[in-house]
Short mmCIF file of C-alpha atoms in Angstrom, two decimals:
data_model
loop_
_atom_site.label_atom_id
_atom_site.label_comp_id
_atom_site.label_asym_id
_atom_site.label_seq_id
_atom_site.Cartn_x
_atom_site.Cartn_y
_atom_site.Cartn_z
CA MET A 28 70.13 97.95 -83.58
CA THR A 29 69.13 101.28 -81.09
CA THR A 30 67.39 104.32 -81.37
CA ALA A 31 69.48 107.64 -81.07
CA THR A 32 68.78 107.43 -77.06
CA GLY A 33 66.82 104.33 -76.30
CA ALA A 34 67.56 101.05 -75.01
CA PRO A 35 68.43 98.54 -77.25
CA PRO A 36 65.44 96.15 -77.82
CA LEU A 37 65.35 92.56 -76.82
CA TRP A 38 66.47 92.74 -73.22
CA SER A 39 67.05 88.88 -72.83
CA ASP A 40 68.85 88.31 -76.23
CA PRO A 41 72.34 87.01 -74.65
CA GLY A 42 73.89 89.13 -77.25
CA ARG A 43 72.66 92.30 -75.94
CA TYR A 44 75.82 93.44 -74.51
CA LEU A 45 77.97 93.74 -77.68
CA ASP A 46 75.24 96.09 -79.10
CA LEU A 47 75.55 98.29 -75.83
CA MET A 48 78.92 98.61 -76.06
CA ASP A 49 78.23 101.13 -79.00
CA SER A 50 74.94 102.51 -77.64
CA PRO A 51 74.20 105.87 -76.28
CA TRP A 52 72.02 103.95 -74.00
CA GLY A 53 74.99 101.89 -72.59
CA ARG A 54 76.93 105.46 -71.97
CA THR A 55 73.79 106.74 -70.24
CA LEU A 56 73.58 103.62 -67.53
CA VAL A 57 77.28 104.09 -66.58
CA THR A 58 76.67 107.93 -66.54
CA VAL A 59 73.26 107.63 -64.21
CA GLN A 60 74.85 104.91 -62.22
CA ASP A 61 77.82 106.40 -61.22
CA ALA A 62 76.35 109.50 -60.14
CA LEU A 63 73.84 107.83 -58.18
CA SER A 64 76.74 105.89 -56.43
CA TYR A 65 78.82 108.74 -55.94
CA GLY A 66 76.03 110.79 -54.72
CA THR A 67 74.78 107.86 -51.99
CA ALA A 68 78.72 108.13 -50.59
CA GLN A 69 78.49 112.08 -50.09
CA PHE A 70 74.93 111.96 -48.84
CA TRP A 71 76.37 109.35 -45.90
CA ALA A 72 79.54 110.66 -45.58
CA ALA A 73 77.97 114.52 -44.43
CA ARG A 74 76.43 112.41 -41.62
CA GLY A 75 79.13 110.62 -40.35
CA VAL A 76 77.20 107.26 -41.10
CA PRO A 77 79.70 104.64 -42.49
CA THR A 78 79.26 101.96 -45.17
CA LEU A 79 80.04 98.24 -44.46
CA HIS A 80 81.89 95.24 -46.54
CA LEU A 81 79.18 92.63 -46.13
CA PRO A 82 79.27 89.06 -47.46
CA VAL A 83 76.71 88.22 -50.26
CA THR A 84 75.81 84.94 -48.63
CA THR A 85 73.27 84.39 -45.35
CA GLY A 86 71.56 81.89 -43.49
CA ALA A 87 68.37 83.90 -42.84
CA ILE A 88 66.65 85.25 -45.22
CA SER A 89 64.65 88.67 -44.67
CA SER A 90 62.42 90.43 -47.36
CA PRO A 91 60.30 87.37 -48.54
CA MET A 92 59.16 86.70 -45.14
CA GLY A 93 55.66 88.54 -45.30
CA LEU A 94 52.79 86.85 -46.79
CA GLY A 95 52.19 90.07 -48.87
CA SER A 96 55.81 89.49 -50.51
CA ASP A 97 55.88 88.78 -54.10
CA SER A 98 59.75 87.62 -53.49
CA GLN A 99 61.37 84.50 -53.22
CA PRO A 100 64.51 83.45 -51.74
CA VAL A 101 67.75 82.14 -53.68
CA LYS A 102 69.17 79.24 -52.15
CA ALA A 103 72.79 77.89 -53.12
CA HIS A 104 74.73 74.70 -52.18
CA MET A 105 78.26 75.50 -51.50
CA PHE A 106 80.51 73.15 -49.78
CA GLY A 107 78.14 70.99 -48.11
CA LYS A 108 75.86 73.46 -46.92
CA ASP A 109 72.88 75.46 -48.03
CA VAL A 110 72.98 78.78 -48.13
CA TYR A 111 70.97 81.98 -49.20
CA LEU A 112 72.11 84.69 -51.57
CA ALA A 113 71.64 87.75 -49.81
CA ASP A 114 67.85 89.32 -50.60
CA SER A 115 68.64 92.44 -48.74
CA MET A 116 71.56 93.38 -45.89
CA GLN A 117 69.03 94.58 -43.33
CA PHE A 118 69.87 91.72 -40.71
CA ALA A 119 73.69 92.63 -41.23
CA LEU A 120 73.02 96.50 -41.01
CA GLU A 121 71.01 95.95 -37.75
CA TYR A 122 74.34 94.16 -36.38
CA GLY A 123 75.97 96.86 -38.07
CA CYS A 124 74.43 99.42 -36.22
CA ARG A 125 75.99 97.78 -32.99
CA VAL A 126 79.34 97.64 -34.17
CA ALA A 127 79.35 100.89 -35.65
CA GLY A 128 77.44 102.69 -33.06
CA GLY A 129 75.85 105.37 -35.20
CA GLY A 130 74.51 103.78 -38.24
CA CYS A 131 75.47 102.26 -41.70
CA TYR A 132 74.61 101.95 -45.19
CA TYR A 133 75.88 99.93 -48.23
CA LEU A 134 74.87 99.75 -51.68
CA MET A 135 75.04 96.15 -53.04
CA PRO A 136 73.52 93.52 -55.04
CA SER A 137 70.42 91.75 -53.63
CA PHE A 138 69.04 88.47 -55.47
CA ARG A 139 65.62 87.15 -55.54
CA GLY A 140 64.20 84.16 -56.95
CA GLU A 141 61.11 85.09 -58.91
CA ASP A 142 61.00 85.92 -62.91
CA PRO A 143 62.03 89.15 -63.99
CA ASP A 144 59.15 91.55 -65.35
CA PRO A 145 58.93 95.19 -66.24
CA SER A 146 59.34 96.22 -62.96
CA HIS A 147 61.54 93.17 -61.22
CA LEU A 148 64.68 92.22 -61.75
CA CYS A 149 66.52 88.94 -60.44
CA GLN A 150 69.52 90.30 -59.36
CA PHE A 151 69.21 94.30 -58.52
CA PHE A 152 71.14 97.18 -56.71
CA HIS A 153 70.11 97.77 -53.11
CA SER A 154 70.69 101.27 -51.16
CA GLU A 155 70.03 100.33 -47.85
CA ALA A 156 70.50 101.92 -44.39
CA GLU A 157 69.52 101.54 -40.80
CA LEU A 158 69.65 103.88 -38.18
CA PRO A 159 69.22 104.50 -34.60
CA GLY A 160 65.75 105.91 -33.84
CA GLY A 161 62.31 105.31 -34.82
CA LEU A 162 60.58 105.19 -38.19
CA ASP A 163 60.19 108.86 -38.26
CA THR A 164 64.09 109.55 -38.04
CA THR A 165 63.92 106.63 -41.32
CA MET A 166 61.28 108.40 -43.06
CA SER A 167 63.09 111.70 -42.92
CA ALA A 168 66.29 110.45 -43.96
CA VAL A 169 64.87 109.23 -46.62
CA GLU A 170 63.26 112.20 -47.80
CA GLU A 171 66.62 113.97 -47.56
CA TYR A 172 68.29 111.53 -49.44
CA ILE A 173 66.08 111.38 -52.36
CA ARG A 174 65.93 115.14 -52.48
CA TYR A 175 69.93 115.17 -52.26
CA LEU A 176 70.03 112.39 -54.86
CA ALA A 177 67.78 114.52 -57.36
CA ARG A 178 69.71 117.92 -56.73
CA HIS A 179 73.05 115.78 -57.62
CA LEU A 180 71.99 114.24 -60.56
CA LEU A 181 70.89 117.40 -61.86
CA THR A 182 74.49 119.14 -61.14
CA ALA A 183 76.52 115.78 -62.34
CA CYS A 184 74.41 114.80 -65.50
CA PRO A 185 71.48 117.16 -66.61
CA ASP A 186 72.18 116.66 -70.16
CA THR A 187 71.92 112.88 -69.88
CA ILE A 188 68.76 113.03 -68.06
CA ARG A 189 66.81 115.48 -70.72
CA THR A 190 67.93 113.75 -73.65
CA VAL A 191 66.69 110.29 -72.81
CA ALA A 192 63.47 111.66 -70.89
CA ASP A 193 62.97 114.60 -72.53
CA THR A 194 62.72 116.84 -69.27
CA ALA A 195 64.19 117.21 -65.85
CA ALA A 196 60.93 118.54 -64.47
CA HIS A 197 60.29 115.78 -62.27
CA LEU A 198 63.82 115.70 -60.37
CA GLU A 199 63.37 119.79 -60.35
CA GLU A 200 60.28 119.15 -58.53
CA ILE A 201 61.50 117.03 -55.76
CA ALA A 202 65.00 118.80 -55.45
CA ASP A 203 63.10 122.21 -54.87
CA GLY A 204 61.03 120.81 -52.53
CA ASP A 205 61.11 121.21 -48.74
CA GLY A 206 58.57 120.07 -47.02
CA PRO A 207 57.93 116.46 -46.16
CA PHE A 208 56.38 114.42 -48.32
CA GLU A 209 52.51 113.27 -47.85
CA ARG A 210 51.55 110.30 -45.53
CA ILE A 211 48.83 107.97 -45.54
CA THR A 212 47.91 104.98 -43.56
CA PHE A 213 47.04 101.82 -45.62
CA THR A 214 43.83 101.85 -43.76
CA ASP A 215 43.07 105.47 -45.17
CA ALA A 216 44.47 104.54 -48.55
CA ALA A 217 42.15 101.53 -48.74
CA ARG A 218 39.38 103.85 -48.04
CA LEU A 219 40.44 106.12 -50.99
CA LEU A 220 40.54 103.34 -53.23
CA HIS A 221 36.80 102.31 -51.98
CA HIS A 222 38.32 98.71 -50.72
CA ASP A 223 38.33 97.90 -54.88
CA PRO A 224 39.41 94.06 -54.68
CA GLU A 225 41.25 94.80 -58.06
CA LEU A 226 43.17 97.30 -56.17
CA ILE A 227 43.56 95.90 -52.79
CA ARG A 228 44.54 92.44 -52.64
CA THR A 229 43.32 90.23 -49.52
CA GLY A 230 45.09 86.89 -48.47
CA THR A 231 43.48 84.31 -45.82
CA GLU A 232 44.99 81.40 -44.71
CA PRO A 233 43.51 78.95 -42.09
CA GLY A 234 44.36 80.15 -38.39
CA ARG A 235 45.63 83.53 -39.32
CA ARG A 236 43.90 86.79 -39.50
CA PRO A 237 43.28 87.81 -43.32
CA TRP A 238 45.76 90.85 -44.47
CA ARG A 239 45.87 93.38 -47.26
CA THR A 240 48.26 94.53 -49.80
CA LEU A 241 48.29 97.26 -52.52
CA THR A 242 48.77 96.07 -56.09
CA ARG A 243 50.78 98.00 -58.70
CA THR A 244 47.81 99.65 -60.26
CA ALA A 245 46.58 100.72 -56.66
CA GLU A 246 50.10 102.54 -55.89
CA ARG A 247 49.89 104.49 -59.44
CA LEU A 248 46.28 105.71 -58.55
CA LEU A 249 48.08 106.71 -55.03
CA ILE A 250 50.72 108.84 -56.80
CA ASP A 251 48.21 110.19 -59.19
CA ARG A 252 45.47 111.21 -56.60
CA CYS A 253 48.34 112.89 -54.30
CA LYS A 254 50.15 114.71 -57.17
CA GLY A 255 53.30 113.41 -56.18
CA PRO A 256 55.32 111.19 -53.65
CA VAL A 257 53.21 109.77 -50.85
CA TRP A 258 54.47 107.39 -47.88
CA VAL A 259 51.97 104.42 -47.13
CA THR A 260 52.20 103.44 -43.94
CA HIS A 261 51.09 100.92 -41.02
CA TYR A 262 50.13 98.00 -43.31
CA ASP A 263 48.82 94.77 -42.09
CA HIS A 264 51.52 93.18 -40.09
CA LEU A 265 51.13 89.71 -41.49
CA ALA A 266 51.62 91.49 -45.20
CA VAL A 267 55.05 92.43 -44.18
CA PRO A 268 58.33 90.77 -42.87
CA PHE A 269 58.24 89.70 -39.09
CA TYR A 270 60.60 91.85 -38.18
CA GLN A 271 58.83 95.22 -38.73
CA ALA A 272 57.61 96.33 -35.40
CA PHE A 273 54.30 96.22 -33.86
CA ALA A 274 52.46 99.59 -34.03
CA ASP A 275 50.79 98.87 -30.95
CA ASP A 276 49.96 95.67 -28.65
CA SER A 277 47.16 94.46 -30.86
CA GLN A 278 49.81 93.25 -33.19
CA GLN A 279 47.57 94.31 -36.01
CA THR A 280 49.43 96.64 -37.97
CA ALA A 281 53.07 97.50 -38.55
CA LEU A 282 55.76 100.33 -38.08
CA ASN A 283 56.33 100.31 -41.52
CA ALA A 284 56.28 102.56 -44.88
CA ASP A 285 56.48 102.16 -48.44
CA LEU A 286 57.60 105.37 -50.32
CA LEU A 287 55.51 105.36 -53.69
CA PHE A 288 56.53 107.62 -56.66
CA GLY A 289 57.46 106.51 -60.38
CA LEU A 290 56.30 103.33 -61.01
CA GLY A 291 54.93 102.81 -57.36
CA GLU A 292 57.05 101.54 -54.54
CA ILE A 293 60.70 102.58 -54.61
CA VAL A 294 61.61 102.45 -50.92
CA GLY A 295 60.47 100.47 -48.33
CA ALA A 296 61.32 101.58 -44.47
CA GLY A 297 60.26 100.01 -41.26
CA GLU A 298 61.08 100.56 -37.34
CA ARG A 299 62.76 96.99 -35.85
CA HIS A 300 61.65 95.09 -32.74
CA THR A 301 64.12 96.18 -30.04
CA SER A 302 63.91 93.25 -27.83
CA ALA A 303 64.00 89.32 -28.28
CA GLU A 304 60.85 89.22 -26.66
CA GLN A 305 59.00 91.47 -29.33
CA VAL A 306 60.78 89.39 -32.23
CA ARG A 307 59.63 85.87 -30.52
CA ALA A 308 55.87 87.59 -30.81
CA ALA A 309 56.61 88.36 -34.22
CA LEU A 310 57.73 85.11 -35.45
CA ALA A 311 54.87 83.27 -33.64
CA LEU A 312 52.55 85.28 -35.21
CA HIS A 313 53.71 84.95 -38.56
CA HIS A 314 54.46 81.09 -38.01
CA VAL A 315 58.09 81.45 -38.58
CA SER A 316 60.61 79.06 -37.14
CA GLU A 317 63.14 80.34 -34.55
CA ASP A 318 66.01 78.29 -35.84
CA PRO A 319 67.39 80.53 -38.43
CA TYR A 320 67.07 83.87 -36.51
CA GLY A 321 68.78 82.42 -33.16
CA TRP A 322 71.55 84.68 -33.77
CA TYR A 323 69.01 87.48 -34.62
CA LEU A 324 67.51 86.89 -30.85
CA ALA A 325 70.81 86.71 -29.20
CA MET A 326 71.86 89.95 -30.60
CA ARG A 327 69.12 91.72 -29.15
CA GLU A 328 69.60 89.75 -25.88
CA ARG A 329 72.94 91.02 -25.39
CA ARG A 330 72.52 94.42 -27.13
CA PRO A 331 68.82 95.58 -27.24
CA LEU A 332 68.76 98.83 -29.58
CA HIS A 333 66.06 100.94 -30.99
CA THR A 334 66.53 100.97 -34.90
CA SER A 335 64.82 101.66 -37.91
CA GLY A 336 65.85 101.45 -41.62
CA PHE A 337 65.03 101.28 -45.34
CA GLY A 338 65.77 99.78 -48.66
CA MET A 339 65.68 101.27 -52.02
CA GLY A 340 65.70 99.96 -55.30
CA VAL A 341 68.39 101.70 -57.49
CA GLU A 342 67.12 100.36 -61.22
CA ARG A 343 63.56 101.27 -60.29
CA PHE A 344 64.68 105.03 -58.72
CA LEU A 345 66.55 105.38 -62.33
CA MET A 346 63.47 104.50 -63.93
CA TRP A 347 62.05 107.33 -62.47
CA VAL A 348 65.13 109.60 -63.29
CA LEU A 349 65.25 108.72 -67.09
CA ASP A 350 61.09 108.02 -67.25
CA HIS A 351 61.54 104.66 -68.53
CA HIS A 352 59.02 101.51 -68.66
CA ASP A 353 61.41 98.59 -68.41
CA ILE A 354 63.67 97.72 -65.24
CA ARG A 355 64.91 95.00 -67.23
CA ASP A 356 66.72 97.80 -69.48
CA LEU A 357 68.32 98.95 -66.29
CA GLN A 358 71.06 96.31 -66.42
CA ILE A 359 74.76 96.81 -68.01
CA LEU A 360 74.65 93.21 -67.88
CA PRO A 361 71.37 91.14 -68.02
CA ARG A 362 70.87 88.36 -65.09
CA VAL A 363 67.92 85.91 -65.30
CA ASN A 364 67.43 82.77 -63.18
CA GLY A 365 67.75 79.45 -64.75
CA GLN A 366 69.35 81.06 -68.03
CA ASP A 367 73.31 81.23 -69.13
CA CYS A 368 74.24 84.74 -68.72
CA VAL A 369 77.32 86.27 -70.83
CA PRO A 370 79.43 87.52 -70.24
#
């Protein structure tokens, strides 16, 4: 059973795919997913940024490498070798920048090893891009991309959105804006939240400096206090993956930024190390072995390049579009690690 416009209940029920075939919710998912994919292709084509066809297996994981990450890699054994299902295509996109010459993007699945919950999926669609230039270049591109998608969805499927969300005012506000989104450093965000340990999670490990990250509740409070989308920049470096560039010689903070709106973090962005020496320093700081990243170092030795990039969780973005409460309902075909999945 479903409501007239709502998602079928019991998203984990293996029989859900049968109910979805006849439900308005299934048609809603098809409509908004198609509109987002088409809008993404239009956005990047207008800027001369190509898409790449990339493999979904890798020998070097990326996103779960920060101590503040709640993501786990997914290992697979194939033909006598251990590989990982891609948690992000960022490394491949960094390579792609050197091949394509002017940036590149992709819209493909990513895989994570943790259990799903209302804001996390085991398999989700990732809209990622890597561009020549620094963090400000990518942050500006993200803002243009979000505004473009809002305008495109309002043109492509406004009735679908209003039927489900009861309003499209949240998209209209973004689409009609023209100034940059608000920005706040992590240090200032922590001060605004009064360094509340219930909101600012702190980690410590022997031999390493402490690091901090935001809880989901903290992200929502910042959105409310800033009255809309807000970038939080310059996280503690140990809380983010090693590949984010250092903000200064102290190596304390990173040139990274998370864009918060809707449920919380929807876009993660960062500037990359330019040289192999910088990558080696970051690997040592994070106590990560160089072995899986020898190719990453060799790429910089052969072709140093100043780039930055971002990743947007597509289902998280569409949760905001539809004002929906559970990301697990945003899958046409649910996938849960360790469970038989049909079809």
